[in-house]
Short mmCIF file of C-alpha atoms in Angstrom, two decimals:
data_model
loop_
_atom_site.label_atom_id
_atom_site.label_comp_id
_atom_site.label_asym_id
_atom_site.label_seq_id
_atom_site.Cartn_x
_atom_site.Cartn_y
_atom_site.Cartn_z
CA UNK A 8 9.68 -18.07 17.63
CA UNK A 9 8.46 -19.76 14.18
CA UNK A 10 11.06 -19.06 11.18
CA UNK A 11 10.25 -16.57 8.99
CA UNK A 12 8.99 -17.90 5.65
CA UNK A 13 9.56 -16.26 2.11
CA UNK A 14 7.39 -18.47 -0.03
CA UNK A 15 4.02 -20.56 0.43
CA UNK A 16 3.81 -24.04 0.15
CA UNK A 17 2.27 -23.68 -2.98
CA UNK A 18 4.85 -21.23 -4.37
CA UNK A 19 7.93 -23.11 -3.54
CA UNK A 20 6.43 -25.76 -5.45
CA UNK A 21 5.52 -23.60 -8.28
CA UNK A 22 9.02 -22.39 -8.18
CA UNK A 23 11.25 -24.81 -7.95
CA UNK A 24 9.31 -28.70 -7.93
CA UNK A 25 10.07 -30.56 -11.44
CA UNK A 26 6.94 -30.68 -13.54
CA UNK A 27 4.85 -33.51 -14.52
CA UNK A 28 1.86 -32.27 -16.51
CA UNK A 29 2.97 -33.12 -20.64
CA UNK A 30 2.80 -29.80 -22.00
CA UNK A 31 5.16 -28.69 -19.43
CA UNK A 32 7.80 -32.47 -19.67
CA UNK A 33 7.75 -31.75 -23.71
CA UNK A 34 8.41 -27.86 -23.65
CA UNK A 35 11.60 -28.77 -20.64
CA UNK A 36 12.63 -31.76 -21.15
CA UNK A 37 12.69 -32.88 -24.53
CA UNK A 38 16.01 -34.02 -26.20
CA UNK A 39 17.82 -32.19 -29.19
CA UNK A 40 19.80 -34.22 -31.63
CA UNK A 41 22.74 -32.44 -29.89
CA UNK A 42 21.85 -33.33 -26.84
CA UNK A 43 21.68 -37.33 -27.32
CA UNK A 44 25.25 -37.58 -29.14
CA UNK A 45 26.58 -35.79 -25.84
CA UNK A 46 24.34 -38.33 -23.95
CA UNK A 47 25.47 -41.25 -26.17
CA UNK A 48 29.01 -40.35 -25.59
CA UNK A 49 28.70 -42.25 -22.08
CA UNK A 50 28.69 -46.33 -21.82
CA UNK A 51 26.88 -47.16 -19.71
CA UNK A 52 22.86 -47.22 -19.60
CA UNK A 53 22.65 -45.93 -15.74
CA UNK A 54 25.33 -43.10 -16.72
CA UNK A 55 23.50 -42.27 -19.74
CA UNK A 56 19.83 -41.80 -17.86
CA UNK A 57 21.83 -39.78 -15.16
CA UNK A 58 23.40 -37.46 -17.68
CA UNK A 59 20.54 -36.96 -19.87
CA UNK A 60 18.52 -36.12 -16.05
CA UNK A 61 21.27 -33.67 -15.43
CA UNK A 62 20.98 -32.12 -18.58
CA UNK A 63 17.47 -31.29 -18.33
CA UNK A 64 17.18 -30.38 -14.68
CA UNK A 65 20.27 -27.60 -15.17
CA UNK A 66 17.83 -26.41 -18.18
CA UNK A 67 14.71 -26.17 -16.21
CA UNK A 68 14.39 -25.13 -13.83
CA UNK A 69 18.00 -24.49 -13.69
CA UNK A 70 19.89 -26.56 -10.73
CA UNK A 71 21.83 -29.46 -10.57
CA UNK A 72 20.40 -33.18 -9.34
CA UNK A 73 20.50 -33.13 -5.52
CA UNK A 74 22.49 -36.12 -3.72
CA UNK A 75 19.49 -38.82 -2.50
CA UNK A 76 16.78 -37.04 -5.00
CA UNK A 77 14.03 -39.19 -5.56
CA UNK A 78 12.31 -37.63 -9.09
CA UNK A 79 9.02 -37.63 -10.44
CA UNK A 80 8.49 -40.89 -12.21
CA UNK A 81 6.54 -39.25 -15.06
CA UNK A 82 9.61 -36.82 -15.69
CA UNK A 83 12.13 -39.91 -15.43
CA UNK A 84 10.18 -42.11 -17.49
CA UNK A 85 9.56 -39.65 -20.52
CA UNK A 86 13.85 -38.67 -20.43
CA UNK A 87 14.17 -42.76 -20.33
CA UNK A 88 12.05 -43.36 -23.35
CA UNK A 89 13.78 -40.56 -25.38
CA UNK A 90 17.24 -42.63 -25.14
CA UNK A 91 16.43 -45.89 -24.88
CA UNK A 92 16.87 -46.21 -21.32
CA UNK A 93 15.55 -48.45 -18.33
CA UNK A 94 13.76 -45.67 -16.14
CA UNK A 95 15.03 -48.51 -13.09
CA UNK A 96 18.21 -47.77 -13.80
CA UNK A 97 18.77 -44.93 -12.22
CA UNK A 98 18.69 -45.76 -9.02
CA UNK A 99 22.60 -46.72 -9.63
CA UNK A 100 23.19 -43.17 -10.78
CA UNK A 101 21.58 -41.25 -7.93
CA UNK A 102 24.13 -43.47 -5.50
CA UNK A 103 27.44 -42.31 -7.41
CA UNK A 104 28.46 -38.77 -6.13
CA UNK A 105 31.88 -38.55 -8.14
CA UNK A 106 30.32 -39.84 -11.21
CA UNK A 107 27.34 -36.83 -10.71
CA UNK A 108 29.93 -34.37 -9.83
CA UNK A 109 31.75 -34.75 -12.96
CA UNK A 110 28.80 -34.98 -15.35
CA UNK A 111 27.78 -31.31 -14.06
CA UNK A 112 31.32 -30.01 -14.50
CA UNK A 113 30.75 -31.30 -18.04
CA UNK A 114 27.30 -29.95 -18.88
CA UNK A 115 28.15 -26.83 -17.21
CA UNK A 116 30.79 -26.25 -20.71
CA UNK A 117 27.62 -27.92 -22.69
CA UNK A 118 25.28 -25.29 -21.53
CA UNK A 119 27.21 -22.79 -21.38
CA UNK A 120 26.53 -22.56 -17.71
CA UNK A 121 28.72 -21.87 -14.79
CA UNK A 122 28.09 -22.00 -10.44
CA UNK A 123 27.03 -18.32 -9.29
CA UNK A 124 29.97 -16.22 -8.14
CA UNK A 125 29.73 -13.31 -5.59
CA UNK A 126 28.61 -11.21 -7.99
CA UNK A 127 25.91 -13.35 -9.54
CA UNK A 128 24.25 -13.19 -6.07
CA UNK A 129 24.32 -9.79 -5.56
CA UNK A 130 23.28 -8.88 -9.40
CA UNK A 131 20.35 -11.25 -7.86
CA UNK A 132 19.62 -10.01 -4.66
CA UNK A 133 19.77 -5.81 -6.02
CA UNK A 134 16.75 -7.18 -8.31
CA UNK A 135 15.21 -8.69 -5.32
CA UNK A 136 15.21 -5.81 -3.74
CA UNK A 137 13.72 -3.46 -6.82
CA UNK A 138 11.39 -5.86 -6.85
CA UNK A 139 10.15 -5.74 -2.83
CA UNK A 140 9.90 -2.24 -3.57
CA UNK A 141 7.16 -2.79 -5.02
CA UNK A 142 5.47 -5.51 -3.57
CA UNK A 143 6.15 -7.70 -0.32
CA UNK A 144 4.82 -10.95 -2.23
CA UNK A 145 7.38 -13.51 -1.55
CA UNK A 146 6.80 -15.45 -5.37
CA UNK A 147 7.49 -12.05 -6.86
CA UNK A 148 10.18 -11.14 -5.12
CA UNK A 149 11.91 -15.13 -5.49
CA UNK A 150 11.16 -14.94 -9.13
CA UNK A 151 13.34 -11.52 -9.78
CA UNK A 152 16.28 -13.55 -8.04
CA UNK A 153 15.63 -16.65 -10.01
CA UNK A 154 15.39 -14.85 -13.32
CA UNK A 155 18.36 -12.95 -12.97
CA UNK A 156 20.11 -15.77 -12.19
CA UNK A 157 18.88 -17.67 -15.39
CA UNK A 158 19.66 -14.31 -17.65
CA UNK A 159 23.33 -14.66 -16.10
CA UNK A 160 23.44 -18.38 -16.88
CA UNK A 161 23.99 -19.53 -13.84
CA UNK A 162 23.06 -22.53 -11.75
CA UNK A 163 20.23 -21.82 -9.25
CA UNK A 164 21.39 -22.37 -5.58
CA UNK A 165 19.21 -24.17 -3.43
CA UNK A 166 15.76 -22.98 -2.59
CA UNK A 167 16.59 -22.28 1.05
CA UNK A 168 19.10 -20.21 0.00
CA UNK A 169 17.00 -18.41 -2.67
CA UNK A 170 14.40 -17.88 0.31
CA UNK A 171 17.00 -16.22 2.75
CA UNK A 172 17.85 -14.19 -0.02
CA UNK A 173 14.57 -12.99 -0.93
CA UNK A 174 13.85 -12.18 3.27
CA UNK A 175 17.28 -10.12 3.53
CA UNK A 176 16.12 -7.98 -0.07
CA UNK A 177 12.73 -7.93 1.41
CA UNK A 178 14.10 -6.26 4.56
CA UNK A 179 16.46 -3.91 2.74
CA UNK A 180 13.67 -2.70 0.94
CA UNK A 181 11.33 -1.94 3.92
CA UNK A 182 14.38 -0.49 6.07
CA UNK A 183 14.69 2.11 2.73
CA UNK A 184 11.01 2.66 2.78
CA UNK A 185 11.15 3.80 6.47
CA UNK A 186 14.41 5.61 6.04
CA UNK A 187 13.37 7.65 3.17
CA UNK A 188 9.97 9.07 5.73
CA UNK A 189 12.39 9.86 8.76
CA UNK A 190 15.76 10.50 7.47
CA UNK A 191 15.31 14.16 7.29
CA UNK A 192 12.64 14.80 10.53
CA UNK A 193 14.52 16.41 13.70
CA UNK A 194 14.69 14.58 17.67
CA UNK A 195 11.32 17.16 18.42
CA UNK A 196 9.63 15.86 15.48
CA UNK A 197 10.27 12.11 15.98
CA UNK A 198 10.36 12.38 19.87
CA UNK A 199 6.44 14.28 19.21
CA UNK A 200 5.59 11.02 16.95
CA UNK A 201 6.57 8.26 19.72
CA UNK A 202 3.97 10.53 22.39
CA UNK A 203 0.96 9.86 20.03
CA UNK A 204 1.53 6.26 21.31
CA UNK A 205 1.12 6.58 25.15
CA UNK A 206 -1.91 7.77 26.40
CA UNK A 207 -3.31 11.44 26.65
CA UNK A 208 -5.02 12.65 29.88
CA UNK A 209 -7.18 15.19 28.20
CA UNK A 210 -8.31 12.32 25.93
CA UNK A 211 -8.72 9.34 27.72
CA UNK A 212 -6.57 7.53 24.83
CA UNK A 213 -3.40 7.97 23.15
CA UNK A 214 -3.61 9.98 20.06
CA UNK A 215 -2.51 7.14 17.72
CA UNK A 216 -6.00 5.75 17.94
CA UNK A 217 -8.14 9.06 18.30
CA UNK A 218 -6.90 10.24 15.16
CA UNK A 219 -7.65 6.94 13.50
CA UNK A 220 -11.35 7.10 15.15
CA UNK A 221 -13.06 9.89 13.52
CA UNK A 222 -16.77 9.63 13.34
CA UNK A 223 -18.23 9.23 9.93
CA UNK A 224 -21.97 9.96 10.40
CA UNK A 225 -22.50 13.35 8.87
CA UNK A 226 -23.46 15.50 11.94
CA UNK A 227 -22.23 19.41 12.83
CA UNK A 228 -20.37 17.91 15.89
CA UNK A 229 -19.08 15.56 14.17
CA UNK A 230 -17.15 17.83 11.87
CA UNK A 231 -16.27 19.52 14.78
CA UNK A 232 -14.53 16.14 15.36
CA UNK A 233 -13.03 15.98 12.27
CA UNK A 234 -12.03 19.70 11.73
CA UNK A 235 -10.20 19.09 15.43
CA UNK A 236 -8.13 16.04 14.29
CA UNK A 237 -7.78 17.52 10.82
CA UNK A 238 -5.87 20.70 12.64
CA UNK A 239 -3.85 18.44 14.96
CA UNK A 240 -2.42 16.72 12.06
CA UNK A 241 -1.43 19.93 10.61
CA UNK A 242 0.47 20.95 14.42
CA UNK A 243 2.66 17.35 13.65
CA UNK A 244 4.42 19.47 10.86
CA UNK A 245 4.67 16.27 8.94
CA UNK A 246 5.01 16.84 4.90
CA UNK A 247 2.96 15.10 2.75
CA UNK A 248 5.16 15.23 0.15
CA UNK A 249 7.71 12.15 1.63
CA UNK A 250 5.35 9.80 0.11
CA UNK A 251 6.70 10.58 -2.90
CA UNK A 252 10.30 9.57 -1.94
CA UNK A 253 8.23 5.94 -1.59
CA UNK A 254 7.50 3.34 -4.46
CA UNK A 255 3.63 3.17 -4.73
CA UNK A 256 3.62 -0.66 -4.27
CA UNK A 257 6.11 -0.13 -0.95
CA UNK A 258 3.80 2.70 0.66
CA UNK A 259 0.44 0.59 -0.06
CA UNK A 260 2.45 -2.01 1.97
CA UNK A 261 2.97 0.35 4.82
CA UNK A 262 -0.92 1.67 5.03
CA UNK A 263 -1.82 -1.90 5.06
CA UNK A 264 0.50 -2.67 7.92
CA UNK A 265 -0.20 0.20 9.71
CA UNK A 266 -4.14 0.04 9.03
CA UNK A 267 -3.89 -3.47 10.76
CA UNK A 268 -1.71 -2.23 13.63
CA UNK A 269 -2.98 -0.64 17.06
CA UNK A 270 -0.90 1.83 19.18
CA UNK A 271 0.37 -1.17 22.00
CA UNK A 272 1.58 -3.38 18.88
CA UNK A 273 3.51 -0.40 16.89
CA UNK A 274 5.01 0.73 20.32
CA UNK A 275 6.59 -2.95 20.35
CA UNK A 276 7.86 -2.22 16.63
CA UNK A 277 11.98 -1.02 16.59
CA UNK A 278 12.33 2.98 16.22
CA UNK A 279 12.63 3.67 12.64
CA UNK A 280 9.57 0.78 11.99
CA UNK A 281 7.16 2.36 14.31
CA UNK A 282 8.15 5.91 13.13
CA UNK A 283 7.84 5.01 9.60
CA UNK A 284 4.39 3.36 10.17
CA UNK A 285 2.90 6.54 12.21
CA UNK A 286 4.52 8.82 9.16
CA UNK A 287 2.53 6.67 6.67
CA UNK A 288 -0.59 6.99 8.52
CA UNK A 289 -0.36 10.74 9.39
CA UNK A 290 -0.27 11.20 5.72
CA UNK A 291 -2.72 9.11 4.73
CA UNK A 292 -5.28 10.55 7.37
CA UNK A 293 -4.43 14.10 6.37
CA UNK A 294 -5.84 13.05 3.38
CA UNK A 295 -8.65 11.11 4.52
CA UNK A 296 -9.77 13.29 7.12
CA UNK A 297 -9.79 16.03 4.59
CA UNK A 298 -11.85 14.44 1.87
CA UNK A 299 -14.26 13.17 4.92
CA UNK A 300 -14.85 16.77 6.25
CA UNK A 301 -15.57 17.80 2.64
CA UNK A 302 -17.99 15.22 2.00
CA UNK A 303 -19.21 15.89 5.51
CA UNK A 304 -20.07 19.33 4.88
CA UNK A 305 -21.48 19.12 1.70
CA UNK A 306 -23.75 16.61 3.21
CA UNK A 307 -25.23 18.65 5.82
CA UNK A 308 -25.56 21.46 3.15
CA UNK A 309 -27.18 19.14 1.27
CA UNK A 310 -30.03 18.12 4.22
CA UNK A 311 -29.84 21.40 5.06
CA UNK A 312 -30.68 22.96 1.87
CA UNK A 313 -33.74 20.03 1.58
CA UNK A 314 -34.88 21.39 5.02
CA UNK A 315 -35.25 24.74 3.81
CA UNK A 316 -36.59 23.81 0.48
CA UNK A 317 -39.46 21.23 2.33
CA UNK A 318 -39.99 24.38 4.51
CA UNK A 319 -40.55 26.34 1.56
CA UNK A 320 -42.78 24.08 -0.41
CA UNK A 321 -44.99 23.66 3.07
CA UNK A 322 -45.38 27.47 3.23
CA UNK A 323 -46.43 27.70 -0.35
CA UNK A 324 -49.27 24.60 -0.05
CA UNK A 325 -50.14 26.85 2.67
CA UNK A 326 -50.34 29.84 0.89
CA UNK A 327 -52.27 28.40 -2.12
CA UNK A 328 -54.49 26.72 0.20
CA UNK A 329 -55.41 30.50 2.16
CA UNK A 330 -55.87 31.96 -1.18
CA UNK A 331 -58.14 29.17 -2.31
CA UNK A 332 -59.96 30.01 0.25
CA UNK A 333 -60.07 33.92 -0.44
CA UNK A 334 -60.88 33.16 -3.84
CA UNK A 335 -63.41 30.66 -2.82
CA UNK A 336 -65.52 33.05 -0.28
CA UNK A 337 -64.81 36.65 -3.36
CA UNK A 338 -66.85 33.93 -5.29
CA UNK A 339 -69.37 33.01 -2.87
CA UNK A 340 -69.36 37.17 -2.50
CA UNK A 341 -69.93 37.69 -6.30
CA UNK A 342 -72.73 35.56 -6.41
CA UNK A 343 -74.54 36.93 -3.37
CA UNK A 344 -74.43 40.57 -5.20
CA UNK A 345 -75.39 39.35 -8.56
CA UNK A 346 -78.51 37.58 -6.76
CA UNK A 347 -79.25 40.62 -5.18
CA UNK A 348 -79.07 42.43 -8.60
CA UNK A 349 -81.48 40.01 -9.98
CA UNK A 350 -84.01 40.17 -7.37
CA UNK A 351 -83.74 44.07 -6.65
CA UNK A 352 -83.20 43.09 -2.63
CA UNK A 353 -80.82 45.02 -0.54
CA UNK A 354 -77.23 43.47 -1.08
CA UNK A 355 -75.81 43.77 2.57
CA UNK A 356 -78.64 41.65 3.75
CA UNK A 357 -78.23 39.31 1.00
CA UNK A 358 -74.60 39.25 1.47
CA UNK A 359 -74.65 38.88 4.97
CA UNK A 360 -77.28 35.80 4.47
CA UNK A 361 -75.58 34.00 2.32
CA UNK A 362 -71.68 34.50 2.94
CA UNK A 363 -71.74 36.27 6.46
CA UNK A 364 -70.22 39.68 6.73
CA UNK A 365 -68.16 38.49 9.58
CA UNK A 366 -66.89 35.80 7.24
CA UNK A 367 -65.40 38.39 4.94
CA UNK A 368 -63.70 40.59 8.29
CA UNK A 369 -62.39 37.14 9.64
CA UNK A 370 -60.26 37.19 5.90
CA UNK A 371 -59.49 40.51 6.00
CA UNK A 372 -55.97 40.28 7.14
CA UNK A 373 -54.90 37.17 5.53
CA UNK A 374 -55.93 39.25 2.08
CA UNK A 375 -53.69 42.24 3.53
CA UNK A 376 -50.57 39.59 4.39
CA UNK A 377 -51.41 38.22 0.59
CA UNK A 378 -51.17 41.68 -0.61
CA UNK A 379 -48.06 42.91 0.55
CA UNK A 380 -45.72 39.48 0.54
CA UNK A 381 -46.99 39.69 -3.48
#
């Protein structure tokens, strides 16, 4: 099984590598008057480089010079310069332990710094683990160790252990998570949540996954579908009000986690993980579901209301184009009589010539219809 990491490559580096760009060597590494009489103090031109590169590595970024370390020539070489130094010397330094040991002891009273006690690590991990409440980002969470541990003064220990630290607060702050959803639910409840993992007869599939199926095309059966899985939720008995008990950084974690995790990998998860992750999504698709079936319905009001309305408009062009007719054939009727008139001729015959009597019958009842729906 591969080793659980805390940081990227490129956040470990970030972290804790000694930088090289010249902004960076003149804001860390550049030498106070102060600081070169303490420097000057020692004989020797190897001892002098050494202490000066202790100096500046307990500054920034706040450790001692590790036995063997083979540093960045472009940090050596602008310390070297500032004293007077042969960067090539150093290489004598890095091979005397005693002589390193004792220059930290001394620039530890310099500084003002001291080695982290028991309590320095655990003022470090608690703000670890405020901070993985929030977020499961492993830079975040190594920085809140690493700036605590500056704030205290305090030498920073060695990255691994700074990683381990950052896993266990990490952990500690999921484990709190799920506690905090499952504390207070009873053996039913909890025993009810593990059976929406195995499979149900009725269904063809375990719950787990039905619920997190619903359809989404707006159709009456499917908010049938939703309206079913919306009530099932509501049977679990599960209040939505534990989120609360959850950081909002923390409980975003959890959806994600549980959004990316089918029912045969959560049933591998321990008890109060896979308990805590079904919690988180019962809530979240209580909520979901709800907002879906609203939208849902309002959706199918909506193309049902444009049904009617089309039906509507279709009857009236329908109408308008029956009583253009009716008006069209009183006209033609009109003008027969007044022709009539003029010539002194008998107006059925006219009227039956020119319109057709059986014309004005054949309209009879769509003028009656007109009549009374007016």
């Amino acid at each position: 099984m591969a080793k659980r990491k805390l940081l990227k490559i490129q956040d470990r580096k970030a972290l804790f590598d000694i930088p090289t760009d010249e902004d960076s060597l003149m804001r860390h590494y550049s030498l106070s008057p102060a600081d070169r009489l303490e420097i000057e103090v020692r004989r020797r031109e190897h001892n002098r480089l050494g202490f000066a590169v202790q100096l500046c590595l307990m500054r920034y970024p706040g450790r001692a010079l590790m036995a063997n370390e083979i540093l960045p020539e472009a940090m050596l070489n602008y310390i070297a310069e500032q004293i007077g130094a042969d960067p090539a010397s150093f290489d004598l330094y890095a091979r005397r332990e005693e002589t390193r040991m004792n220059h930290v002891a001394r620039l530890l009273r310099y500084l003002e710094m001291r080695a982290a006690t028991t309590e320095d690590r655990r003022a470090a991990l608690l703000a670890a683990i405020e901070a993985a409440t929030v977020t499961d980002k492993g830079a975040t969470i190594a920085t809140a160790i690493i700036t605590t541990f500056r704030e205290r003064r305090v030498l920073l220990p060695a990255a691994n252990m700074i990683e381990r630290m950052g896993l266990a607060a990490r952990a500690i702050a999921r484990r709190q998570a799920e506690a905090a959803l499952i504390t207070d639910l009873d053996p039913e409840t909890l025993g009810t949540l593990d059976g929406l993992l195995a499979v149900d007869p009725a269904i063809g599939q375990t719950r787990y996954h039905w619920l997190r199926s619903a359809p989404e095309a707006p159709g009456a059966g499917n908010l049938v579908g939703l309206t079913e899985r919306i009530a099932f939720l509501r049977m679990l008995g599960i209040d939505p009000r534990l989120q609360t008990r959850v950081p909002s950084g923390r409980w975003d974690q959890m959806i994600r986690e549980g959004d990316a995790t089918p029912a045969w990998l959560a049933s591998d998860f321990n008890a109060s993980r896979r308990r805590a992750t079904i919690v988180a999504q019962i809530i979240k698709l209580g909520q979901k579901l709800t907002d879906d079936a609203v939208m849902m319905f309002i959706k199918l009001m909506g193309r049902l209301f444009s049904q009617v309305n089309n039906r509507k408009k279709q009857r009236h062009m329908s109408a308008r184009l029956e009583t253009s007719k009716a008006l069209r054939l009183f006209l033609d009727t009109i003008v027969a009589l007044q022709a009539a008139n003029d010539m002194d001729a008998d107006p059925m015959t006219i009227l039956d010539r020119r319109v057709g009597w059986h014309r004005l019958l054949q309209v009879k009842p769509g003028l009656e219809a007109m009549v009374e729906n007016s």
